[in-house]
């Protein structure tokens, strides 16, 4: 266990004592959180990963302090003890073998350092100061300074305009987006219109790790419309999206153009959802990824490029079809299924999950991640491994979880 973690235990214990609601005049203190535990089994992926199982745990403490009508302070801290029967560094590095939420600190000025992930250690302790921000609110808008969520998009599955630390497909705990450090002003321009402008301040406050954004959104003739402009150190993005209804169908379109020397590319997502009845909802989305490659042998080289290092791109191919189905089996049981199909290399990633509510605060989940496609193959020219397909490298995974909220 790192000295940094030990040094923070007293502070977090004090925070836990403050979790009960407190109110005095205009002053208010609210506490909440959750405790989650996941049991995970993953099949072997030859020749790079053996069969393994993990026990992932997560404690999140959340504190909101309102000293007056206009000011608020938000603090979220998450501690994740993880046990692996076969310690491998890939568990926490955002690879296809990792199902952990990747708290990448590229868009954080500074961060608490986690323990080194050594191969001989079965236990891995991850901790994440995920929110720490001060907000000032008026009738004209909100000014927020500090660690917060900055996310954009209209699509349901892949958001071309959302480039600040999006979730990977296989992440188990997707309840809260990773917080990044930013100064942000959200101005209310009307009943539905909003102007959102801010600066993201990255690692060591260096220009290479920082950026700025501008987003406008409104409702025009029943359609939710938004436009986004993002400037990074060596790249910029311009995009937008629209959500509307066509009869009984919900429809969305999101698009973005990125200029990141030497790469220039478009990304698009278009889709629809339809309620078959009160219990069944069907969704379908097509995604085009202009940053990707058309041949699997070119996938490995993409991972070193700017779109994958700094612009939130993680899919390696170009054309995807994403169907999904949601079944509300009962008021207490919900079942979801979705698939990501790479239309060029004939690989797919399938997710099936069921959620059961036991009480207002207690839930359980079971699920499976299943993939199909050619796995890693030796490259005779370089004597290294290369992708046979995109999703063929993803291990089959089974998991069960228990979640308690307080």
Short mmCIF file of C-alpha atoms in Angstrom, two decimals:
data_model
loop_
_atom_site.label_atom_id
_atom_site.label_comp_id
_atom_site.label_asym_id
_atom_site.label_seq_id
_atom_site.Cartn_x
_atom_site.Cartn_y
_atom_site.Cartn_z
CA UNK A 1 0.00 0.00 0.00
CA UNK A 2 1.46 3.37 -0.95
CA UNK A 3 2.34 6.03 1.62
CA UNK A 4 0.08 8.44 -0.23
CA UNK A 5 -2.94 6.22 0.39
CA UNK A 6 -2.06 5.76 4.06
CA UNK A 7 -1.68 9.50 4.49
CA UNK A 8 -5.19 10.10 3.22
CA UNK A 9 -7.00 7.55 5.40
CA UNK A 10 -7.56 10.05 8.24
CA UNK A 11 -9.08 12.59 5.87
CA UNK A 12 -11.41 10.02 4.29
CA UNK A 13 -12.47 8.70 7.69
CA UNK A 14 -13.41 12.24 8.67
CA UNK A 15 -15.32 12.57 5.41
CA UNK A 16 -17.27 9.39 6.17
CA UNK A 17 -18.43 10.91 9.47
CA UNK A 18 -19.91 13.81 7.52
CA UNK A 19 -22.05 11.64 5.24
CA UNK A 20 -25.23 12.28 7.25
CA UNK A 21 -27.27 15.27 6.00
CA UNK A 22 -26.75 18.54 7.86
CA UNK A 23 -28.76 21.74 7.49
CA UNK A 24 -28.57 25.11 9.26
CA UNK A 25 -30.29 28.22 7.86
CA UNK A 26 -29.01 28.59 4.27
CA UNK A 27 -26.17 26.14 4.92
CA UNK A 28 -26.57 22.51 3.85
CA UNK A 29 -24.30 19.45 3.80
CA UNK A 30 -25.35 16.32 1.89
CA UNK A 31 -23.54 12.99 1.85
CA UNK A 32 -24.06 9.87 -0.27
CA UNK A 33 -22.10 7.06 -1.86
CA UNK A 34 -22.01 3.45 -2.89
CA UNK A 35 -20.24 0.18 -2.27
CA UNK A 36 -19.88 -2.21 -5.23
CA UNK A 37 -18.33 -5.64 -5.57
CA UNK A 38 -17.74 -7.49 -8.85
CA UNK A 39 -16.68 -11.10 -9.32
CA UNK A 40 -15.14 -11.50 -12.79
CA UNK A 41 -13.90 -14.49 -14.81
CA UNK A 42 -12.05 -14.06 -18.11
CA UNK A 43 -11.14 -16.76 -20.60
CA UNK A 44 -7.63 -17.09 -22.02
CA UNK A 45 -6.65 -15.24 -25.19
CA UNK A 46 -3.70 -17.07 -26.73
CA UNK A 47 -0.86 -16.29 -26.72
CA UNK A 48 -1.02 -13.11 -24.59
CA UNK A 49 -3.40 -13.75 -21.69
CA UNK A 50 -4.18 -16.76 -19.50
CA UNK A 51 -7.54 -17.63 -17.97
CA UNK A 52 -8.04 -15.55 -14.83
CA UNK A 53 -10.54 -14.28 -12.29
CA UNK A 54 -10.74 -11.03 -10.38
CA UNK A 55 -12.56 -9.55 -7.42
CA UNK A 56 -13.12 -5.84 -8.03
CA UNK A 57 -14.46 -3.60 -5.26
CA UNK A 58 -15.35 0.07 -5.24
CA UNK A 59 -16.20 2.47 -2.41
CA UNK A 60 -17.31 5.94 -3.52
CA UNK A 61 -17.94 8.75 -1.03
CA UNK A 62 -19.77 11.85 -2.28
CA UNK A 63 -20.12 15.14 -0.44
CA UNK A 64 -22.02 18.26 -1.52
CA UNK A 65 -21.73 21.38 0.64
CA UNK A 66 -23.95 24.43 0.11
CA UNK A 67 -22.74 27.34 2.31
CA UNK A 68 -25.36 29.65 0.81
CA UNK A 69 -27.85 30.08 -2.00
CA UNK A 70 -25.23 30.67 -4.71
CA UNK A 71 -22.19 28.62 -3.72
CA UNK A 72 -21.62 24.85 -3.70
CA UNK A 73 -18.65 22.56 -3.16
CA UNK A 74 -18.57 19.02 -4.57
CA UNK A 75 -16.20 16.24 -3.51
CA UNK A 76 -16.14 12.62 -4.75
CA UNK A 77 -13.48 10.11 -3.74
CA UNK A 78 -13.33 6.48 -4.92
CA UNK A 79 -11.22 3.64 -3.55
CA UNK A 80 -10.90 0.40 -5.57
CA UNK A 81 -9.21 -2.67 -4.04
CA UNK A 82 -8.78 -5.32 -6.77
CA UNK A 83 -7.65 -8.92 -6.33
CA UNK A 84 -6.26 -10.87 -9.31
CA UNK A 85 -5.51 -14.60 -9.17
CA UNK A 86 -2.91 -14.09 -11.93
CA UNK A 87 -1.33 -10.65 -11.54
CA UNK A 88 -0.81 -8.96 -14.92
CA UNK A 89 -0.15 -5.28 -15.66
CA UNK A 90 -2.81 -5.35 -18.38
CA UNK A 91 -5.59 -5.44 -15.75
CA UNK A 92 -5.47 -1.68 -15.17
CA UNK A 93 -3.96 -0.21 -18.32
CA UNK A 94 -7.07 0.22 -20.47
CA UNK A 95 -6.27 -2.82 -22.66
CA UNK A 96 -8.99 -5.21 -23.93
CA UNK A 97 -8.22 -7.35 -20.86
CA UNK A 98 -9.11 -4.53 -18.45
CA UNK A 99 -12.68 -3.95 -17.26
CA UNK A 100 -11.73 -1.19 -14.80
CA UNK A 101 -12.68 2.44 -15.28
CA UNK A 102 -9.56 4.13 -16.65
CA UNK A 103 -8.95 7.29 -14.59
CA UNK A 104 -6.49 8.72 -17.10
CA UNK A 105 -4.84 11.80 -15.56
CA UNK A 106 -3.86 13.42 -18.86
CA UNK A 107 -6.59 16.01 -18.34
CA UNK A 108 -5.80 16.55 -14.64
CA UNK A 109 -3.29 19.14 -13.43
CA UNK A 110 -2.03 16.77 -10.76
CA UNK A 111 -3.32 13.58 -9.22
CA UNK A 112 -2.90 11.14 -6.35
CA UNK A 113 -0.47 8.46 -7.51
CA UNK A 114 -1.67 4.86 -7.41
CA UNK A 115 0.51 1.94 -6.35
CA UNK A 116 2.79 0.51 -9.00
CA UNK A 117 1.13 -2.47 -10.70
CA UNK A 118 3.80 -5.11 -10.08
CA UNK A 119 3.40 -8.55 -11.63
CA UNK A 120 4.05 -10.33 -8.31
CA UNK A 121 1.21 -8.54 -6.47
CA UNK A 122 -2.22 -10.15 -6.36
CA UNK A 123 -3.76 -7.05 -4.76
CA UNK A 124 -4.01 -3.77 -6.63
CA UNK A 125 -5.23 -0.62 -4.84
CA UNK A 126 -6.58 2.17 -7.05
CA UNK A 127 -7.85 5.46 -5.71
CA UNK A 128 -9.39 8.37 -7.50
CA UNK A 129 -10.19 11.91 -6.38
CA UNK A 130 -12.88 12.12 -9.04
CA UNK A 131 -14.68 15.38 -8.16
CA UNK A 132 -13.39 18.46 -6.40
CA UNK A 133 -15.02 21.64 -7.64
CA UNK A 134 -16.49 24.93 -6.50
CA UNK A 135 -19.59 26.32 -8.24
CA UNK A 136 -21.08 29.81 -8.21
CA UNK A 137 -24.65 30.03 -9.53
CA UNK A 138 -26.75 33.01 -10.59
CA UNK A 139 -29.93 33.42 -12.59
CA UNK A 140 -27.73 33.87 -15.67
CA UNK A 141 -25.61 30.73 -15.37
CA UNK A 142 -23.13 28.61 -13.42
CA UNK A 143 -19.36 29.02 -13.06
CA UNK A 144 -17.60 25.78 -12.03
CA UNK A 145 -13.89 25.58 -11.19
CA UNK A 146 -12.09 22.31 -10.45
CA UNK A 147 -12.44 18.60 -11.18
CA UNK A 148 -15.73 17.88 -12.91
CA UNK A 149 -17.37 16.00 -15.78
CA UNK A 150 -17.05 17.46 -19.28
CA UNK A 151 -18.91 15.33 -21.82
CA UNK A 152 -20.79 16.01 -25.04
CA UNK A 153 -22.92 14.10 -27.50
CA UNK A 154 -26.30 13.19 -28.94
CA UNK A 155 -25.73 9.55 -29.93
CA UNK A 156 -26.49 6.63 -27.62
CA UNK A 157 -23.39 4.45 -28.03
CA UNK A 158 -20.47 6.23 -29.74
CA UNK A 159 -20.20 10.02 -29.42
CA UNK A 160 -17.90 11.63 -32.04
CA UNK A 161 -17.83 14.96 -30.15
CA UNK A 162 -17.02 13.37 -26.77
CA UNK A 163 -13.21 13.22 -26.64
CA UNK A 164 -12.37 13.76 -22.95
CA UNK A 165 -11.84 10.26 -21.43
CA UNK A 166 -14.86 8.30 -22.76
CA UNK A 167 -15.67 4.83 -21.42
CA UNK A 168 -14.19 1.77 -23.15
CA UNK A 169 -16.68 -0.92 -24.21
CA UNK A 170 -15.71 -3.49 -21.59
CA UNK A 171 -15.73 -1.17 -18.53
CA UNK A 172 -17.91 -2.75 -15.83
CA UNK A 173 -18.61 0.31 -13.67
CA UNK A 174 -19.91 3.06 -15.97
CA UNK A 175 -22.10 4.93 -13.49
CA UNK A 176 -19.89 8.03 -13.23
CA UNK A 177 -17.74 9.59 -15.94
CA UNK A 178 -14.11 10.28 -15.06
CA UNK A 179 -13.65 13.83 -13.76
CA UNK A 180 -11.17 16.20 -15.40
CA UNK A 181 -9.82 19.59 -14.34
CA UNK A 182 -11.58 22.53 -15.97
CA UNK A 183 -12.86 26.07 -15.61
CA UNK A 184 -16.37 26.17 -17.08
CA UNK A 185 -19.21 28.65 -17.47
CA UNK A 186 -22.68 27.45 -18.49
CA UNK A 187 -24.87 30.41 -19.46
CA UNK A 188 -28.65 30.13 -19.65
CA UNK A 189 -29.82 31.97 -22.78
CA UNK A 190 -33.49 31.03 -22.68
CA UNK A 191 -35.92 28.28 -21.72
CA UNK A 192 -33.87 25.63 -23.54
CA UNK A 193 -30.85 27.49 -24.95
CA UNK A 194 -27.47 27.21 -23.25
CA UNK A 195 -23.93 28.37 -24.01
CA UNK A 196 -21.19 26.23 -22.47
CA UNK A 197 -17.60 27.54 -22.59
CA UNK A 198 -14.51 26.42 -20.74
CA UNK A 199 -10.85 25.48 -20.53
CA UNK A 200 -9.50 22.03 -19.67
CA UNK A 201 -6.22 22.16 -17.75
CA UNK A 202 -4.19 18.99 -18.13
CA UNK A 203 -1.15 17.37 -16.56
CA UNK A 204 1.28 19.88 -15.06
CA UNK A 205 -0.85 22.65 -16.64
CA UNK A 206 1.15 22.16 -19.84
CA UNK A 207 -0.23 23.42 -23.13
CA UNK A 208 0.32 19.99 -24.72
CA UNK A 209 -2.12 18.43 -22.23
CA UNK A 210 -4.78 21.17 -22.16
CA UNK A 211 -7.57 22.49 -24.35
CA UNK A 212 -10.65 24.68 -24.64
CA UNK A 213 -14.25 24.08 -25.69
CA UNK A 214 -17.38 25.93 -26.74
CA UNK A 215 -20.82 24.33 -27.00
CA UNK A 216 -24.19 25.80 -27.83
CA UNK A 217 -27.47 23.93 -27.47
CA UNK A 218 -31.14 24.73 -27.99
CA UNK A 219 -34.48 23.22 -28.84
CA UNK A 220 -35.56 24.23 -32.35
CA UNK A 221 -39.05 23.19 -33.49
CA UNK A 222 -39.04 20.21 -31.15
CA UNK A 223 -35.51 19.13 -32.05
CA UNK A 224 -32.64 19.20 -29.54
CA UNK A 225 -29.73 20.72 -31.46
CA UNK A 226 -26.15 21.32 -30.36
CA UNK A 227 -22.86 22.49 -31.86
CA UNK A 228 -19.39 21.89 -30.40
CA UNK A 229 -15.95 23.40 -31.00
CA UNK A 230 -12.91 21.95 -29.19
CA UNK A 231 -9.31 23.15 -29.46
CA UNK A 232 -6.43 20.98 -28.26
CA UNK A 233 -2.71 21.74 -28.49
CA UNK A 234 -2.18 20.17 -31.91
CA UNK A 235 -5.75 19.47 -32.98
CA UNK A 236 -9.20 20.96 -33.20
CA UNK A 237 -12.69 19.51 -33.52
CA UNK A 238 -15.89 20.97 -34.90
CA UNK A 239 -19.11 19.00 -34.69
CA UNK A 240 -22.70 18.85 -33.60
CA UNK A 241 -25.75 16.72 -33.17
CA UNK A 242 -29.52 16.60 -33.27
CA UNK A 243 -32.13 14.50 -31.44
CA UNK A 244 -35.76 14.37 -32.50
CA UNK A 245 -38.79 12.14 -32.99
CA UNK A 246 -40.16 10.86 -36.29
CA UNK A 247 -43.54 9.42 -35.50
CA UNK A 248 -43.01 6.71 -32.89
CA UNK A 249 -39.26 6.55 -33.55
CA UNK A 250 -36.59 8.46 -31.67
CA UNK A 251 -33.80 9.56 -34.03
CA UNK A 252 -30.33 11.01 -33.45
CA UNK A 253 -27.41 12.17 -35.54
CA UNK A 254 -23.98 13.27 -34.32
CA UNK A 255 -20.96 14.20 -36.41
CA UNK A 256 -17.50 15.68 -35.92
CA UNK A 257 -14.52 16.69 -38.05
CA UNK A 258 -11.07 16.57 -36.47
CA UNK A 259 -7.92 18.22 -37.78
CA UNK A 260 -4.97 16.64 -35.94
CA UNK A 261 -1.82 16.94 -38.02
CA UNK A 262 -1.08 14.83 -39.94
CA UNK A 263 -4.51 13.18 -39.53
CA UNK A 264 -7.79 14.70 -40.79
CA UNK A 265 -10.90 12.63 -40.31
CA UNK A 266 -14.68 12.55 -39.85
CA UNK A 267 -16.67 10.54 -37.31
CA UNK A 268 -20.44 10.05 -37.57
CA UNK A 269 -23.13 8.26 -35.54
CA UNK A 270 -26.75 7.94 -36.66
CA UNK A 271 -29.40 5.86 -34.99
CA UNK A 272 -32.95 5.28 -33.87
CA UNK A 273 -34.89 3.71 -31.02
CA UNK A 274 -38.41 2.31 -30.96
CA UNK A 275 -40.60 1.06 -28.11
CA UNK A 276 -42.10 -2.23 -29.29
CA UNK A 277 -44.43 -2.12 -26.29
CA UNK A 278 -44.33 -1.06 -22.65
CA UNK A 279 -41.52 -3.54 -21.88
CA UNK A 280 -39.37 -3.81 -25.01
CA UNK A 281 -37.19 -1.06 -26.53
CA UNK A 282 -35.13 -1.64 -29.68
CA UNK A 283 -32.16 0.56 -30.67
CA UNK A 284 -29.91 0.60 -33.71
CA UNK A 285 -26.90 2.83 -34.42
CA UNK A 286 -24.40 3.05 -37.28
CA UNK A 287 -20.98 4.55 -36.57
CA UNK A 288 -18.31 5.66 -39.02
CA UNK A 289 -14.81 6.13 -37.65
CA UNK A 290 -12.60 7.96 -40.12
CA UNK A 291 -9.61 7.64 -37.77
CA UNK A 292 -9.69 3.85 -38.05
CA UNK A 293 -8.15 1.43 -40.54
CA UNK A 294 -9.77 -0.80 -43.14
CA UNK A 295 -7.37 -3.73 -42.61
CA UNK A 296 -6.56 -5.49 -39.29
CA UNK A 297 -2.83 -5.47 -39.99
CA UNK A 298 -2.92 -1.67 -39.68
CA UNK A 299 -4.65 -1.61 -36.26
CA UNK A 300 -1.51 -1.78 -34.10
CA UNK A 301 -0.01 1.32 -35.69
CA UNK A 302 -3.12 3.37 -34.89
CA UNK A 303 -2.63 3.13 -31.13
CA UNK A 304 0.41 5.44 -31.28
CA UNK A 305 -1.39 8.19 -33.21
CA UNK A 306 -2.92 11.40 -31.83
CA UNK A 307 -6.62 10.38 -32.22
CA UNK A 308 -6.06 7.36 -29.95
CA UNK A 309 -3.65 9.05 -27.55
CA UNK A 310 -5.50 12.35 -26.98
CA UNK A 311 -8.79 12.56 -28.88
CA UNK A 312 -10.87 9.83 -27.25
CA UNK A 313 -10.92 7.37 -30.18
CA UNK A 314 -10.71 3.71 -29.16
CA UNK A 315 -12.42 1.73 -31.96
CA UNK A 316 -9.88 0.53 -34.53
CA UNK A 317 -12.04 -0.11 -37.60
CA UNK A 318 -14.13 2.23 -39.73
CA UNK A 319 -17.69 0.90 -40.10
CA UNK A 320 -19.81 -0.38 -37.19
CA UNK A 321 -23.39 -1.51 -36.66
CA UNK A 322 -24.64 -1.45 -33.07
CA UNK A 323 -28.01 -3.06 -32.26
CA UNK A 324 -29.39 -3.13 -28.71
CA UNK A 325 -32.47 -4.46 -26.98
CA UNK A 326 -33.86 -3.57 -23.55
CA UNK A 327 -36.46 -5.75 -21.78
CA UNK A 328 -38.19 -4.58 -18.61
CA UNK A 329 -39.10 -8.08 -17.47
CA UNK A 330 -40.73 -6.79 -14.28
CA UNK A 331 -40.61 -3.64 -12.15
CA UNK A 332 -37.62 -5.19 -10.37
CA UNK A 333 -35.80 -6.95 -13.24
CA UNK A 334 -34.24 -5.35 -16.32
CA UNK A 335 -32.36 -7.17 -19.11
CA UNK A 336 -30.20 -5.49 -21.77
CA UNK A 337 -28.33 -6.86 -24.78
CA UNK A 338 -26.11 -5.01 -27.25
CA UNK A 339 -23.59 -5.79 -29.95
CA UNK A 340 -20.76 -3.92 -31.66
CA UNK A 341 -20.20 -5.36 -35.13
CA UNK A 342 -17.09 -4.38 -37.12
CA UNK A 343 -18.45 -4.61 -40.66
CA UNK A 344 -15.02 -4.90 -42.30
CA UNK A 345 -13.13 -7.55 -40.33
CA UNK A 346 -16.24 -9.59 -39.37
CA UNK A 347 -15.60 -9.42 -35.62
CA UNK A 348 -18.12 -8.53 -32.92
CA UNK A 349 -18.42 -7.72 -29.22
CA UNK A 350 -21.65 -8.83 -27.50
CA UNK A 351 -22.85 -7.72 -24.07
CA UNK A 352 -25.74 -9.31 -22.16
CA UNK A 353 -26.67 -8.14 -18.65
CA UNK A 354 -29.50 -8.48 -16.13
CA UNK A 355 -30.14 -6.12 -13.21
CA UNK A 356 -32.26 -7.07 -10.18
CA UNK A 357 -33.50 -4.58 -7.60
CA UNK A 358 -33.80 -6.04 -4.08
CA UNK A 359 -34.65 -2.80 -2.29
CA UNK A 360 -34.42 0.94 -2.80
CA UNK A 361 -30.67 0.82 -2.15
CA UNK A 362 -29.59 -2.74 -3.02
CA UNK A 363 -29.06 -4.12 -6.55
CA UNK A 364 -27.35 -7.10 -8.16
CA UNK A 365 -26.17 -7.72 -11.72
CA UNK A 366 -25.03 -10.68 -13.80
CA UNK A 367 -23.62 -10.42 -17.29
CA UNK A 368 -21.40 -11.75 -20.04
CA UNK A 369 -19.07 -10.17 -22.58
CA UNK A 370 -18.63 -12.41 -25.62
CA UNK A 371 -16.56 -11.70 -28.70
CA UNK A 372 -15.94 -13.39 -32.04
CA UNK A 373 -13.26 -12.87 -34.66
CA UNK A 374 -9.70 -13.77 -35.54
CA UNK A 375 -7.31 -13.38 -32.61
CA UNK A 376 -3.72 -12.13 -32.61
CA UNK A 377 -1.56 -13.62 -35.35
CA UNK A 378 2.24 -13.73 -35.84
CA UNK A 379 3.60 -11.32 -38.44
CA UNK A 380 6.33 -13.17 -40.40
CA UNK A 381 7.93 -9.92 -41.56
CA UNK A 382 8.51 -8.44 -38.09
CA UNK A 383 8.32 -11.55 -35.85
CA UNK A 384 5.68 -9.76 -33.75
CA UNK A 385 1.98 -10.29 -33.14
CA UNK A 386 -0.60 -8.41 -35.21
CA UNK A 387 -4.38 -8.11 -35.01
CA UNK A 388 -6.36 -10.74 -36.88
CA UNK A 389 -9.48 -8.70 -36.15
CA UNK A 390 -10.54 -6.02 -33.67
CA UNK A 391 -12.82 -7.83 -31.24
CA UNK A 392 -11.15 -11.24 -31.60
CA UNK A 393 -8.60 -10.02 -29.04
CA UNK A 394 -11.28 -9.38 -26.38
CA UNK A 395 -11.58 -12.22 -23.82
CA UNK A 396 -14.91 -13.84 -23.00
CA UNK A 397 -15.89 -12.46 -19.58
CA UNK A 398 -18.52 -13.47 -17.01
CA UNK A 399 -19.35 -11.29 -14.04
CA UNK A 400 -21.71 -10.91 -11.09
CA UNK A 401 -22.01 -7.87 -8.86
CA UNK A 402 -23.71 -6.51 -5.77
CA UNK A 403 -24.31 -2.75 -5.34
CA UNK A 404 -25.39 -0.90 -2.20
CA UNK A 405 -26.16 2.84 -2.19
CA UNK A 406 -26.28 5.05 0.90
#
